Tab-separated table of C-alpha atoms in Angstrom:
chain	number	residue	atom	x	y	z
A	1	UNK	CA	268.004	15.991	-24.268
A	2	UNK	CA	266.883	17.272	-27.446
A	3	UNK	CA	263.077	17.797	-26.877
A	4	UNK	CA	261.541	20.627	-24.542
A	5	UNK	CA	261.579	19.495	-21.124
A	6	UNK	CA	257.420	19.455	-20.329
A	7	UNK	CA	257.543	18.964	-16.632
A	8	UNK	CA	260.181	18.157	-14.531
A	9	UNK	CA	258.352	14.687	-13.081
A	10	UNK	CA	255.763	12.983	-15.189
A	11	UNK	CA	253.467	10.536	-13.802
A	12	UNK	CA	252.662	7.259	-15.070
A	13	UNK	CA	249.147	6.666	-13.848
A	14	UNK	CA	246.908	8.001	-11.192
A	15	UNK	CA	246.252	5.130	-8.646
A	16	UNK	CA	247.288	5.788	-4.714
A	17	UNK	CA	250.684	6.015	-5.739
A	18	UNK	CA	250.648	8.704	-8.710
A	19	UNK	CA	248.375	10.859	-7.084
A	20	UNK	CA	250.770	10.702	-4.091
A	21	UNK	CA	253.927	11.117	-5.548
A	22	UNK	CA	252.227	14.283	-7.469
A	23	UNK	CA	251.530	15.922	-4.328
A	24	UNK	CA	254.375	15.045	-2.415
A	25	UNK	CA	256.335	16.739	-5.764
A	26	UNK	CA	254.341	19.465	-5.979
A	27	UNK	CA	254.498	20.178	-2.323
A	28	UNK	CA	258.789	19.557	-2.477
A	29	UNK	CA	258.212	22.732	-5.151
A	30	UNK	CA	259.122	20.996	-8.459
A	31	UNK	CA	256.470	20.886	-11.896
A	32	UNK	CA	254.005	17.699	-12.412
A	33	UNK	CA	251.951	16.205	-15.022
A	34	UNK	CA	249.821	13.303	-14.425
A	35	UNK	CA	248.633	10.757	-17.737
A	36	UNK	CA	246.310	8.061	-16.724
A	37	UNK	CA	245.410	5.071	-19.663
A	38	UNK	CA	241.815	4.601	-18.335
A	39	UNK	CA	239.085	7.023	-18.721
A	40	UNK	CA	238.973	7.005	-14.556
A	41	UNK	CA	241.395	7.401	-12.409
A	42	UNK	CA	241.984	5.220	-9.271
A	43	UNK	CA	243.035	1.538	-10.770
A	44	UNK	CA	243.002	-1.126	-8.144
A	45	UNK	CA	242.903	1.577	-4.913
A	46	UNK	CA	239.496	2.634	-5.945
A	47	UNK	CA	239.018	-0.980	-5.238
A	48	UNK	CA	240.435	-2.038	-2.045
A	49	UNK	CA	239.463	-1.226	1.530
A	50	UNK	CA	241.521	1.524	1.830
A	51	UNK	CA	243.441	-0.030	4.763
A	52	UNK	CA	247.206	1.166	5.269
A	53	UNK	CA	249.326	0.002	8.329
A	54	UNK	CA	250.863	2.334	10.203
A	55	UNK	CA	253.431	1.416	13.368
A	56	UNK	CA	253.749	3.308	16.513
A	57	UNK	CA	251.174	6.154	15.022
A	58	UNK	CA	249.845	8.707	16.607
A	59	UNK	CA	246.566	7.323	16.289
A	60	UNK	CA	247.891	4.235	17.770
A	61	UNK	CA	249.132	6.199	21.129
A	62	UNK	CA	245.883	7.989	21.704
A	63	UNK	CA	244.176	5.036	21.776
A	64	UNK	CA	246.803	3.307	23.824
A	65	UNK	CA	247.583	0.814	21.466
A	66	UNK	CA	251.249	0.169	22.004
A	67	UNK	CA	253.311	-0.547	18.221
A	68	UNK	CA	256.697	-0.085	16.680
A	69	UNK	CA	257.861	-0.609	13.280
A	70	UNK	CA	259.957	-3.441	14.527
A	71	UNK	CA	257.216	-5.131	15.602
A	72	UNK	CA	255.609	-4.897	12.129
A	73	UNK	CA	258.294	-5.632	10.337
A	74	UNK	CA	258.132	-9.003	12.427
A	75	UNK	CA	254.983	-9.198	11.691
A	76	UNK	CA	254.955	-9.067	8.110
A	77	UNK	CA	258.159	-11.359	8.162
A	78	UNK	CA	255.729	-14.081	9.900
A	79	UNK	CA	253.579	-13.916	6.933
A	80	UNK	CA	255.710	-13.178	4.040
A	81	UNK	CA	258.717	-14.899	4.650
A	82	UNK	CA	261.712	-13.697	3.113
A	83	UNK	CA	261.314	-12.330	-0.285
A	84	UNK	CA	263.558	-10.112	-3.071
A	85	UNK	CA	262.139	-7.128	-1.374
A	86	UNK	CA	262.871	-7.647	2.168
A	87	UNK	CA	264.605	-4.070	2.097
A	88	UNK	CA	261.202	-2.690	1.187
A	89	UNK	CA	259.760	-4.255	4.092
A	90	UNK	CA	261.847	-2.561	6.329
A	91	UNK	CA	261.969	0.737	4.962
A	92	UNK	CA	257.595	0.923	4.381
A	93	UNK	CA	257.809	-0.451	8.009
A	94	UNK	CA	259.517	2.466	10.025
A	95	UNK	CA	258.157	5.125	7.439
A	96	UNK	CA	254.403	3.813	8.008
A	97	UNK	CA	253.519	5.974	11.337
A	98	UNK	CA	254.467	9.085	9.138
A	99	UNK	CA	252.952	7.823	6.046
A	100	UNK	CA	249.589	7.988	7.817
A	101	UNK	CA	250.239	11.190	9.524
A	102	UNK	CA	251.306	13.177	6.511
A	103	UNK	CA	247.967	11.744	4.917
A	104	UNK	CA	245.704	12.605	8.068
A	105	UNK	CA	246.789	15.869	9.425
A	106	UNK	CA	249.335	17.473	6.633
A	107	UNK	CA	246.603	16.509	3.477
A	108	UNK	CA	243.504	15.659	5.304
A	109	UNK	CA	242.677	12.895	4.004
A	110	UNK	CA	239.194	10.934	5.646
A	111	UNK	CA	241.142	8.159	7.311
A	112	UNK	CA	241.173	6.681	10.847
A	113	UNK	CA	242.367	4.143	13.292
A	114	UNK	CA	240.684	0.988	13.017
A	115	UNK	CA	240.317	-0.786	16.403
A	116	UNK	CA	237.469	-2.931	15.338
A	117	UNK	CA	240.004	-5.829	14.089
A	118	UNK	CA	243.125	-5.799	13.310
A	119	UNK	CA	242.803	-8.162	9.615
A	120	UNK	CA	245.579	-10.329	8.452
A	121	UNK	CA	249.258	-10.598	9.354
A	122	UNK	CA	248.769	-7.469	12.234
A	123	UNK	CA	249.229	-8.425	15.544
A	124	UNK	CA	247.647	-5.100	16.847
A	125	UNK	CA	245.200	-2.670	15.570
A	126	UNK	CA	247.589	-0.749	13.295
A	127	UNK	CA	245.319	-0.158	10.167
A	128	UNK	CA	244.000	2.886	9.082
A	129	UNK	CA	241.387	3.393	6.372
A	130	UNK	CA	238.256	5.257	5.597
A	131	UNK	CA	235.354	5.120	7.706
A	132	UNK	CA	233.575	3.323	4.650
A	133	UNK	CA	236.428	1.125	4.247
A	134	UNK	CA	236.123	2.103	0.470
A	135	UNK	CA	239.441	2.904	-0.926
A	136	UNK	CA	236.971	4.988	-3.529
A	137	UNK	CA	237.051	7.742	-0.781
A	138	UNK	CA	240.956	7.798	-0.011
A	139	UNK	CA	241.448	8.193	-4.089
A	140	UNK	CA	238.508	10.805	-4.507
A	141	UNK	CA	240.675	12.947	-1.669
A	142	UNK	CA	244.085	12.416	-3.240
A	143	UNK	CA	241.836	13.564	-6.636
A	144	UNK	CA	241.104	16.442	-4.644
A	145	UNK	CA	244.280	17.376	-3.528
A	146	UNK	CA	245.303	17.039	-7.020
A	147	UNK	CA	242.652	19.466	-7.922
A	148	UNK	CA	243.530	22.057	-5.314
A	149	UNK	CA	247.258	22.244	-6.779
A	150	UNK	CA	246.162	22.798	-10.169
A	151	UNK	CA	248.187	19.644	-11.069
A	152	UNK	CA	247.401	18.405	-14.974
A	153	UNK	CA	246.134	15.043	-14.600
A	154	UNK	CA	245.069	13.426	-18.117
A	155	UNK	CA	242.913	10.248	-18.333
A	156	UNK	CA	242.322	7.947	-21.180
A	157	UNK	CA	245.942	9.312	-22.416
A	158	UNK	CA	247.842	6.150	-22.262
A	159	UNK	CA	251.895	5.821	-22.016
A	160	UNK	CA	253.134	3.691	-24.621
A	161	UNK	CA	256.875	3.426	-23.890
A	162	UNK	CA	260.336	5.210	-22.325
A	163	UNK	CA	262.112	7.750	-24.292
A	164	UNK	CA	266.001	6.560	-23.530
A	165	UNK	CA	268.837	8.467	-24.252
A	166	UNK	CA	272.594	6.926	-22.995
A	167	UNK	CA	270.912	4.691	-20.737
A	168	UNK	CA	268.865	7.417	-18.954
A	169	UNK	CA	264.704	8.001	-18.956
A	170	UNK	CA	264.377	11.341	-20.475
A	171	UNK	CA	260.491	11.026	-20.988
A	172	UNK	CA	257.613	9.066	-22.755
A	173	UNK	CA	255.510	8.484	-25.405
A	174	UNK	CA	252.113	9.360	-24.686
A	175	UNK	CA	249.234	8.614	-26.873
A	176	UNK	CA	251.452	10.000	-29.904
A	177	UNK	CA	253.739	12.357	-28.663
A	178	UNK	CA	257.162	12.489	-27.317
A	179	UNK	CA	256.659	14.538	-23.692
A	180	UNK	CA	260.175	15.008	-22.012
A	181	UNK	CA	260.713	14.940	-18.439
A	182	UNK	CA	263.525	15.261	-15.922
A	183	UNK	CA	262.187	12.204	-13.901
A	184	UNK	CA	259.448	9.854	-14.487
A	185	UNK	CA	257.835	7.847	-11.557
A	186	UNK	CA	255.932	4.847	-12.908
A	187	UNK	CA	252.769	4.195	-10.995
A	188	UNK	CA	250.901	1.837	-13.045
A	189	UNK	CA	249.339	-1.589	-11.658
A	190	UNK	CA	250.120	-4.588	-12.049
A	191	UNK	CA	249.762	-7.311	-14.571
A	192	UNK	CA	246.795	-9.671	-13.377
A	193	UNK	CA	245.015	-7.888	-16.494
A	194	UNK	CA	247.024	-9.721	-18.944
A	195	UNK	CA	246.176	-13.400	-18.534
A	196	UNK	CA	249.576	-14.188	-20.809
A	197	UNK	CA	252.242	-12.457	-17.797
A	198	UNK	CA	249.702	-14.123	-15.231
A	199	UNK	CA	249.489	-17.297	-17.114
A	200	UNK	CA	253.759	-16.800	-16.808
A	201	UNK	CA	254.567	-15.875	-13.640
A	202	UNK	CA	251.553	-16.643	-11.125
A	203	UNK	CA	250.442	-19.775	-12.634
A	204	UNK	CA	248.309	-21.687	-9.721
A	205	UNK	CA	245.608	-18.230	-10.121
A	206	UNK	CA	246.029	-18.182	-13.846
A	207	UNK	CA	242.497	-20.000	-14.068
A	208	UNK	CA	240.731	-17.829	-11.447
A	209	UNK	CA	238.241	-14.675	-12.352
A	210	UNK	CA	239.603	-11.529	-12.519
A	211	UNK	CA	238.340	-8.907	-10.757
A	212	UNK	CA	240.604	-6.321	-10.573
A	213	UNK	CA	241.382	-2.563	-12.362
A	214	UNK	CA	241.636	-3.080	-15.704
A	215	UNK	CA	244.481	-1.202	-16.237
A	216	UNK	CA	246.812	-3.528	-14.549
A	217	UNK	CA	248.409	-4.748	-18.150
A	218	UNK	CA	251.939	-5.012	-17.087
A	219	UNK	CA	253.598	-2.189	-19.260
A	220	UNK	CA	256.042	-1.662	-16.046
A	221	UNK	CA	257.506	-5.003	-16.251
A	222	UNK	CA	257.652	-4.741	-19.933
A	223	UNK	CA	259.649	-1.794	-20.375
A	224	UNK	CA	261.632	-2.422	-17.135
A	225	UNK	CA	262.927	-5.996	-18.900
A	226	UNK	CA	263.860	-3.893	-21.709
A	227	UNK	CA	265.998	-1.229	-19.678
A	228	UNK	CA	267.771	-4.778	-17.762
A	229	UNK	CA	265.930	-3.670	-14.802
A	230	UNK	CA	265.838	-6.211	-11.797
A	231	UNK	CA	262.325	-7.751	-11.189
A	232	UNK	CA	261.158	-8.874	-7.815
A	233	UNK	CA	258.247	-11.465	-6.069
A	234	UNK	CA	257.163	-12.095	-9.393
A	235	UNK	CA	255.375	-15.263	-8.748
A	236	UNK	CA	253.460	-13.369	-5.696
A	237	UNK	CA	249.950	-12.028	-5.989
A	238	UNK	CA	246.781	-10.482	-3.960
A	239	UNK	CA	243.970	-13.396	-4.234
A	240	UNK	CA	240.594	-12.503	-2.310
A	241	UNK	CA	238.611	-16.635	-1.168
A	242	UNK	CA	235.316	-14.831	-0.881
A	243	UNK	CA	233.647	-12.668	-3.713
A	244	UNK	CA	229.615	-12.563	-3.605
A	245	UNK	CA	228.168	-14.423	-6.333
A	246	UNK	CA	226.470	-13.376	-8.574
A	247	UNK	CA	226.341	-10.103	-6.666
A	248	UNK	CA	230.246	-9.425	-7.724
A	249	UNK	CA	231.116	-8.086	-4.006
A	250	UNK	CA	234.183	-8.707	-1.488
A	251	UNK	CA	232.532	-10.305	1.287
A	252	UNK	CA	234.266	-8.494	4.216
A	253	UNK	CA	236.279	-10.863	6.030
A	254	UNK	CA	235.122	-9.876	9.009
A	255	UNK	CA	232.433	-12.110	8.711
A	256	UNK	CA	235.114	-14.907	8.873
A	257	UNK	CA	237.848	-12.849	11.254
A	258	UNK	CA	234.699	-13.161	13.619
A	259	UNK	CA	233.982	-16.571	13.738
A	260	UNK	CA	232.314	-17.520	10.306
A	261	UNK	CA	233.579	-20.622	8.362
A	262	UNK	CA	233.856	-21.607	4.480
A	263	UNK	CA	232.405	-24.602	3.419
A	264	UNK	CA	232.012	-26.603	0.178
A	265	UNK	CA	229.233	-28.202	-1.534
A	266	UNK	CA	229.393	-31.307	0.502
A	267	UNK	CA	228.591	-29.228	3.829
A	268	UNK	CA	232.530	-29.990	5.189
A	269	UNK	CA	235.010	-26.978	6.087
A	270	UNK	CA	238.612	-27.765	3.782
A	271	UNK	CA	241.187	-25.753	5.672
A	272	UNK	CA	241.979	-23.114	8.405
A	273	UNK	CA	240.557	-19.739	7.542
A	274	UNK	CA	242.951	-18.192	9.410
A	275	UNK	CA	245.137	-17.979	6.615
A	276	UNK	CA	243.024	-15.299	5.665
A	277	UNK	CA	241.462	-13.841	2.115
A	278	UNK	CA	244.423	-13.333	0.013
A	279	UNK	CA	246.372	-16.902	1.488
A	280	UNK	CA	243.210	-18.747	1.464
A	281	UNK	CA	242.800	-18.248	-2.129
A	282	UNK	CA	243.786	-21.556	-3.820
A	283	UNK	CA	241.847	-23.540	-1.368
A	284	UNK	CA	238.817	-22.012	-2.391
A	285	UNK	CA	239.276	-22.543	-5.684
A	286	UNK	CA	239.807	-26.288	-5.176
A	287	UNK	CA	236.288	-26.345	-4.469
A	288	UNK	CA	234.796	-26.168	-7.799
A	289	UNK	CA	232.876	-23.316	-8.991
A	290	UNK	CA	231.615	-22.278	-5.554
A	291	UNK	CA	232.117	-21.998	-2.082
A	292	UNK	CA	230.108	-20.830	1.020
A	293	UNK	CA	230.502	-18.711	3.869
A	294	UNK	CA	228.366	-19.293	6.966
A	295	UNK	CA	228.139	-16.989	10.089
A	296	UNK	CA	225.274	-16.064	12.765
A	297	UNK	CA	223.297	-12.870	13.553
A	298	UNK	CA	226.127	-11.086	15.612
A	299	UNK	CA	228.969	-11.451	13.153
A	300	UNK	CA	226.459	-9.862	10.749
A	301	UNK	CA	225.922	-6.980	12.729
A	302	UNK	CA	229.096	-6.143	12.840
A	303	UNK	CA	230.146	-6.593	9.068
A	304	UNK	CA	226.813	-3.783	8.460
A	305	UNK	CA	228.907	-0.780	9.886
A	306	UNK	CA	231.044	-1.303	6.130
A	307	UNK	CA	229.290	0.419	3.318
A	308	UNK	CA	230.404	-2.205	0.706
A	309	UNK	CA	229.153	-5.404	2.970
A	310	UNK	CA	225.447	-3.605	4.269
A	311	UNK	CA	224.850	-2.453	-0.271
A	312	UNK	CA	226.085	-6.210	-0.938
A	313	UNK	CA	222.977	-7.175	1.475
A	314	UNK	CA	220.706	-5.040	-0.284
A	315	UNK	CA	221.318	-6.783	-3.191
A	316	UNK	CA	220.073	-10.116	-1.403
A	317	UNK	CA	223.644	-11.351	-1.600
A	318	UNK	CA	222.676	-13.304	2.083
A	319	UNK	CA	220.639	-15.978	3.070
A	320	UNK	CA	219.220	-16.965	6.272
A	321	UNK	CA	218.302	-20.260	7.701
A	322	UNK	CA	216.993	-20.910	11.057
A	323	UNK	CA	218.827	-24.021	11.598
A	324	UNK	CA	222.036	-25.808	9.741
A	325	UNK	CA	219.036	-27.747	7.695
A	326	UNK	CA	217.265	-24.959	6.366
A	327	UNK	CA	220.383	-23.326	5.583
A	328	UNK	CA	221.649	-25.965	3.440
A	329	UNK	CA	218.339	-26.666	1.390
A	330	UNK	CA	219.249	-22.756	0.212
A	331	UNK	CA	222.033	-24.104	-2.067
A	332	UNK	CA	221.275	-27.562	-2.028
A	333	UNK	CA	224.358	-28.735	0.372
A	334	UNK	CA	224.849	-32.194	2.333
A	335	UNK	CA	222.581	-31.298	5.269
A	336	UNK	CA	224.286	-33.984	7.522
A	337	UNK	CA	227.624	-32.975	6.851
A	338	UNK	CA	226.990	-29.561	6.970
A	339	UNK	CA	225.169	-30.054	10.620
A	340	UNK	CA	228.150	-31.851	11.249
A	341	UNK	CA	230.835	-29.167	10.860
A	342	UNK	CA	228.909	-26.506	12.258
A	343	UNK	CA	228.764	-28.781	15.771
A	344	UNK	CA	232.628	-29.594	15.274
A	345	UNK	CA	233.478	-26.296	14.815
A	346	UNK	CA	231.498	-24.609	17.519
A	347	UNK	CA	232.967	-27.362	19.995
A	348	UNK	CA	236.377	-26.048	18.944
A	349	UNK	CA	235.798	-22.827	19.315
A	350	UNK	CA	234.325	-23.245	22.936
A	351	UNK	CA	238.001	-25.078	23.626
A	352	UNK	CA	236.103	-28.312	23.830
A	353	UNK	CA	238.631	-30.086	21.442
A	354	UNK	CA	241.093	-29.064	19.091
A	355	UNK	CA	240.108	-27.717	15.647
A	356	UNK	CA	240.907	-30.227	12.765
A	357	UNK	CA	242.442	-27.776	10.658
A	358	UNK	CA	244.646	-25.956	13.427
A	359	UNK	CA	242.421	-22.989	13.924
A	360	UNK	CA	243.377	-21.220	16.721
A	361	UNK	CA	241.043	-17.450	16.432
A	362	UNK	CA	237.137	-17.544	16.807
A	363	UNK	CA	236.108	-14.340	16.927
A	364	UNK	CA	232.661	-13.969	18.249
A	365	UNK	CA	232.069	-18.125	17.799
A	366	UNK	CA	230.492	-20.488	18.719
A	367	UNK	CA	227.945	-19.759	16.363
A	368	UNK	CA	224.285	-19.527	16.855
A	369	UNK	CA	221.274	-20.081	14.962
A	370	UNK	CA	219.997	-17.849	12.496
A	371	UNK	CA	222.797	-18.755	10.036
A	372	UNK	CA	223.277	-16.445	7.404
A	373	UNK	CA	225.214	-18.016	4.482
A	374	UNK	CA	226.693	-16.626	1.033
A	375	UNK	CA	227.842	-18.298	-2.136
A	376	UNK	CA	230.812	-17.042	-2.829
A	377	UNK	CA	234.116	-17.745	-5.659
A	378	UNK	CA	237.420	-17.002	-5.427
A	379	UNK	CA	239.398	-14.240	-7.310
A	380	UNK	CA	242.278	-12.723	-8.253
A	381	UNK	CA	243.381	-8.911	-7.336
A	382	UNK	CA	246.569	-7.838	-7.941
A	383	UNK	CA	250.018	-9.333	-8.972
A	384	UNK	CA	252.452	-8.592	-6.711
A	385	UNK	CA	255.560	-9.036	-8.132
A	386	UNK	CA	257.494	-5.985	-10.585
A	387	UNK	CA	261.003	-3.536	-10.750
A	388	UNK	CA	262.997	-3.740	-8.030
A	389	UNK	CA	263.609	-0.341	-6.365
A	390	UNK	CA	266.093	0.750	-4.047
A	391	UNK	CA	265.402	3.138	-0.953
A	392	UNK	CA	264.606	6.291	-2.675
A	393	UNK	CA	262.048	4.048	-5.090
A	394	UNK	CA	264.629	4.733	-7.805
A	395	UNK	CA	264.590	1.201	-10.231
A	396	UNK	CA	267.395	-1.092	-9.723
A	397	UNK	CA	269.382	-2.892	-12.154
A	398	UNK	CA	270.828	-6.841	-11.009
A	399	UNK	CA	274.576	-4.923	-10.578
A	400	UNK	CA	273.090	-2.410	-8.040
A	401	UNK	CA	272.948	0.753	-10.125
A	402	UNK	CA	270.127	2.364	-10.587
A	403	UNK	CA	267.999	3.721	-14.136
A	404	UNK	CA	268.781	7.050	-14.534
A	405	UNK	CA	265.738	9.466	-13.360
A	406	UNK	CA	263.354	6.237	-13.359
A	407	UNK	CA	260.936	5.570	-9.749
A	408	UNK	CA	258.523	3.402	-9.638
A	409	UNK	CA	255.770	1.956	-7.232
A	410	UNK	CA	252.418	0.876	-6.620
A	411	UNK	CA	251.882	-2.290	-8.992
A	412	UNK	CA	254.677	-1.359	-11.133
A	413	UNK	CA	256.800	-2.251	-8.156
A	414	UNK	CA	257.675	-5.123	-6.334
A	415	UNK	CA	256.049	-5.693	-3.336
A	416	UNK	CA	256.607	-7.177	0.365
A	417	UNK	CA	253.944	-9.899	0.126
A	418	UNK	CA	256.281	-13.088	-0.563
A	419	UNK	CA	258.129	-14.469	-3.131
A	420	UNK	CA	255.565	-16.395	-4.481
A	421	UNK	CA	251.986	-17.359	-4.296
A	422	UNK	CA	248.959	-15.831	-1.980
A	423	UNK	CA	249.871	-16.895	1.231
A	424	UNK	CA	252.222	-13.489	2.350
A	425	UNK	CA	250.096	-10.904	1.769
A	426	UNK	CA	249.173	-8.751	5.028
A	427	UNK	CA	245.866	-6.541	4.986
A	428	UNK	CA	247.204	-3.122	3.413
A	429	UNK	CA	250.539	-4.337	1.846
A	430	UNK	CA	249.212	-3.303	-1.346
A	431	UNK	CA	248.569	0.509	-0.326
A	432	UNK	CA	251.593	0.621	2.404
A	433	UNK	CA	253.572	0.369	-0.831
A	434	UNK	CA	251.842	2.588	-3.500
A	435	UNK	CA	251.281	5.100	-1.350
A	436	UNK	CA	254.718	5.028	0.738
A	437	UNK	CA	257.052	4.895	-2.678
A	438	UNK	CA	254.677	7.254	-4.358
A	439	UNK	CA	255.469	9.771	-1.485
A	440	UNK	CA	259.304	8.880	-1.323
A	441	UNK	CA	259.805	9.202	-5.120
A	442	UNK	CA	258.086	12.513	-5.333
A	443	UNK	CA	260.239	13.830	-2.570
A	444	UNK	CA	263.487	12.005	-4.330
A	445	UNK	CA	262.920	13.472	-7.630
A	446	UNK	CA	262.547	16.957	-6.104
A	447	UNK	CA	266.026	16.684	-4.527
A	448	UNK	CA	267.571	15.536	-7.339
A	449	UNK	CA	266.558	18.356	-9.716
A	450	UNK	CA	266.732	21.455	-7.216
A	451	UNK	CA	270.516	19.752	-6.328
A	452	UNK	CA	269.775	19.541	-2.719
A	453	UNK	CA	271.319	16.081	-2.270
């Protein structure tokens, strides 16, 4: 290595995972720099619900929730299938209960056990998240944290490529300098952002709105293909059925984990929302422009404790009708049908007959007049597909070596949501992953340059 060695790991952007492999560095006593593209830091985890699983916690016990990582990894196996990261599954599985710990008591960061619901592909309350269930909050503490350690984190200073030198990462070129590093841990998003890799990989949501960070422009898999890096789940992505039109908000699914249905403009439900936000993704977009959620008074209720859902109100994102007739002269839908499907589907949900599209969860249904309803289009999130990384998030080549002092995670990773399409990912998948590599690689790297391995 010719150049100046700047800090032993540098940082390739400041989402869940950078900020957490920075501290988990720092903390394993070894230098850290930070360089974030994007004027603000955060990418897609400023986004999301800050949700991440965590098996057999101690959260879990006091509440007398019984878990183990087995039965997660079970659980996400149910929902993803098997995939090119099944490995990954495992390992984010039994580290998950101390994932969430170090984050809660060791860092203090504002999460806790969720026992309202328990959200896609969990089979017990095992999330925990912010009490706003704005991932905005878990970043802003990780920021903190950051802050506190006097780390050098620098936005809208963009990576443009590896420095190699006999087949090993030995820094970066950022903005227009060469910064050497011992280690680099890529933690940049994914590539939803650039409609040519989607358009490639994850064709079937190549047509759908975008509406995640918009930093997630693929440079990972880019430079990984050039190092002969393995790639993973690349036809897999994050899709979300129900974003608030023209408001631009998530609708929490809540409102349809608790009994409310989708419908289309002819007033008729098209599938079993129990395949939940991200898997019900395509069929909502089969629908045409728009689609529209319908739920009662007491499903409403609940969905106001989140921040996100109660602002998206204030913005007159809902409407109410007092029967199935008013409701549907709101957005001009088949009143008949729509009547229709709101009688078939209560009369499911009271066990009177079997639901036509196999749903077997209810929530708080049969539902009752006032109906609230909200026009809603599908989107896309996050890709889930990228490098292949071994145990110790190091990247993998196809022959099972590994790229000399690269890590990845977060987007830049692949992830445990399925080999392909919308249909495996599990509520929190997305941050299990950032945040779990980002803390294993920071703790790697420091082992591998203080020789303690």
């Amino acid at each position: 290595m010719d150049g100046e060695v700047a800090t032993d790991l540098l940082v390739i952007g400041a989402g869940a995972c950078g900020l957490a492999g920075a501290i988990a560095a720092h903390d394993s006593g070894i230098s850290v720099a930070i360089v974030e593209k994007q004027d603000r830091p955060g990418g897609n985890s400023s986004l999301s619900t800050g949700s991440i699983p965590g098996a057999g916690s101690k959260y879990q016990r006091a509440a007398g929730i019984e878990d183990t990582p087995a039965q997660m990894i079970a659980d996400l196996e149910a929902v993803s299938g098997h995939h090119d990261a099944d490995a990954l599954t495992r390992l984010m599985a039994n580290q998950s209960a101390s994932l969430c710990e170090w984050l809660i008591d060791s860092l203090g960061a504002r999460l806790e056990l969720i026992t309202a619901y328990k959200h896609i592909g969990h089979s017990v309350e095992r999330l925990h998240a912010p009490r706003s269930r704005r991932g905005q909050d878990l970043v802003d503490d990780l920021l903190g944290l950051v802050s506190d350690r006097d780390i050098p984190l620098a936005l809208g200073t963009g990576a443009r490529g590896l420095i190699i030198e006999d087949d090993a990462v030995i820094g970066a070129i950022v903005a227009d300098d060469a910064i050497c590093a011992r280690k680099i841990l890529l933690a940049t998003n994914g590539f939803a952002a650039n409609r040519e890799l989607v358009s490639k990989w994850c064709p079937e949501i190549a047509g759908a709105d975008y509406f995640g960070a918009l930093g997630s422009t693929g440079e990972a898999v880019l430079w990984g293909e050039k190092l002969g890096a393995s790639l993973g789940n690349m036809g897999a992505y994050q899709g979300y059925a129900a974003i608030v039109y023209p408001q631009g908000s998530l609708l929490t699914w809540t409102t349809i984990e608790k009994g409310g249905i989708l419908v289309g403009v002819d007033g008729r439900r098209f599938g079993n929302e129990d395949a939940g936000y991200s898997g019900y993704t395509p069929r909502v977009m089969a629908q045409g422009e728009f689609a529209f959620t319908i739920y009662d008074q007491r499903i409403h209720d609940v969905a106001m404790a989140e921040e996100e859902y109660a602002e998206m109100v204030a913005m007159g994102g809902i409407h109410w009708g007092a029967d199935s007739a008013r409701l549907a002269a709101k957005h001009d839908l088949d009143s008949s049908a729509l009547t229709k499907t709101i009688d078939a589907y209560n009369a499911a949900a009271r066990g009177v007959k079997v639901d036509e599209f196999g749903r077997a969860y209810f929530g708080l249904a049969p539902l009752e007049p006032p109906y609230a309803l909200a026009q809603v289009k599908p989107g896309l999130f996050h890709t889930q597909g990228g490098l292949i990384v071994d145990c110790h998030a190091r990247v993998a080549r196809p022959n099972g070596s590994v790229v000399e002092n690269l890590f990845a995670g977060g987007g830049a990773a692949a992830g445990i949501s399925g080999h392909a399409g919308a249909g495996g990912y599990a509520s929190g998948n997305g941050l299990l992953t950032a945040l779990g590599l980002g803390r294993i690689a920071g703790i790697r790297a420091a082992a591998e340059i203080k020789g303690e391995l």
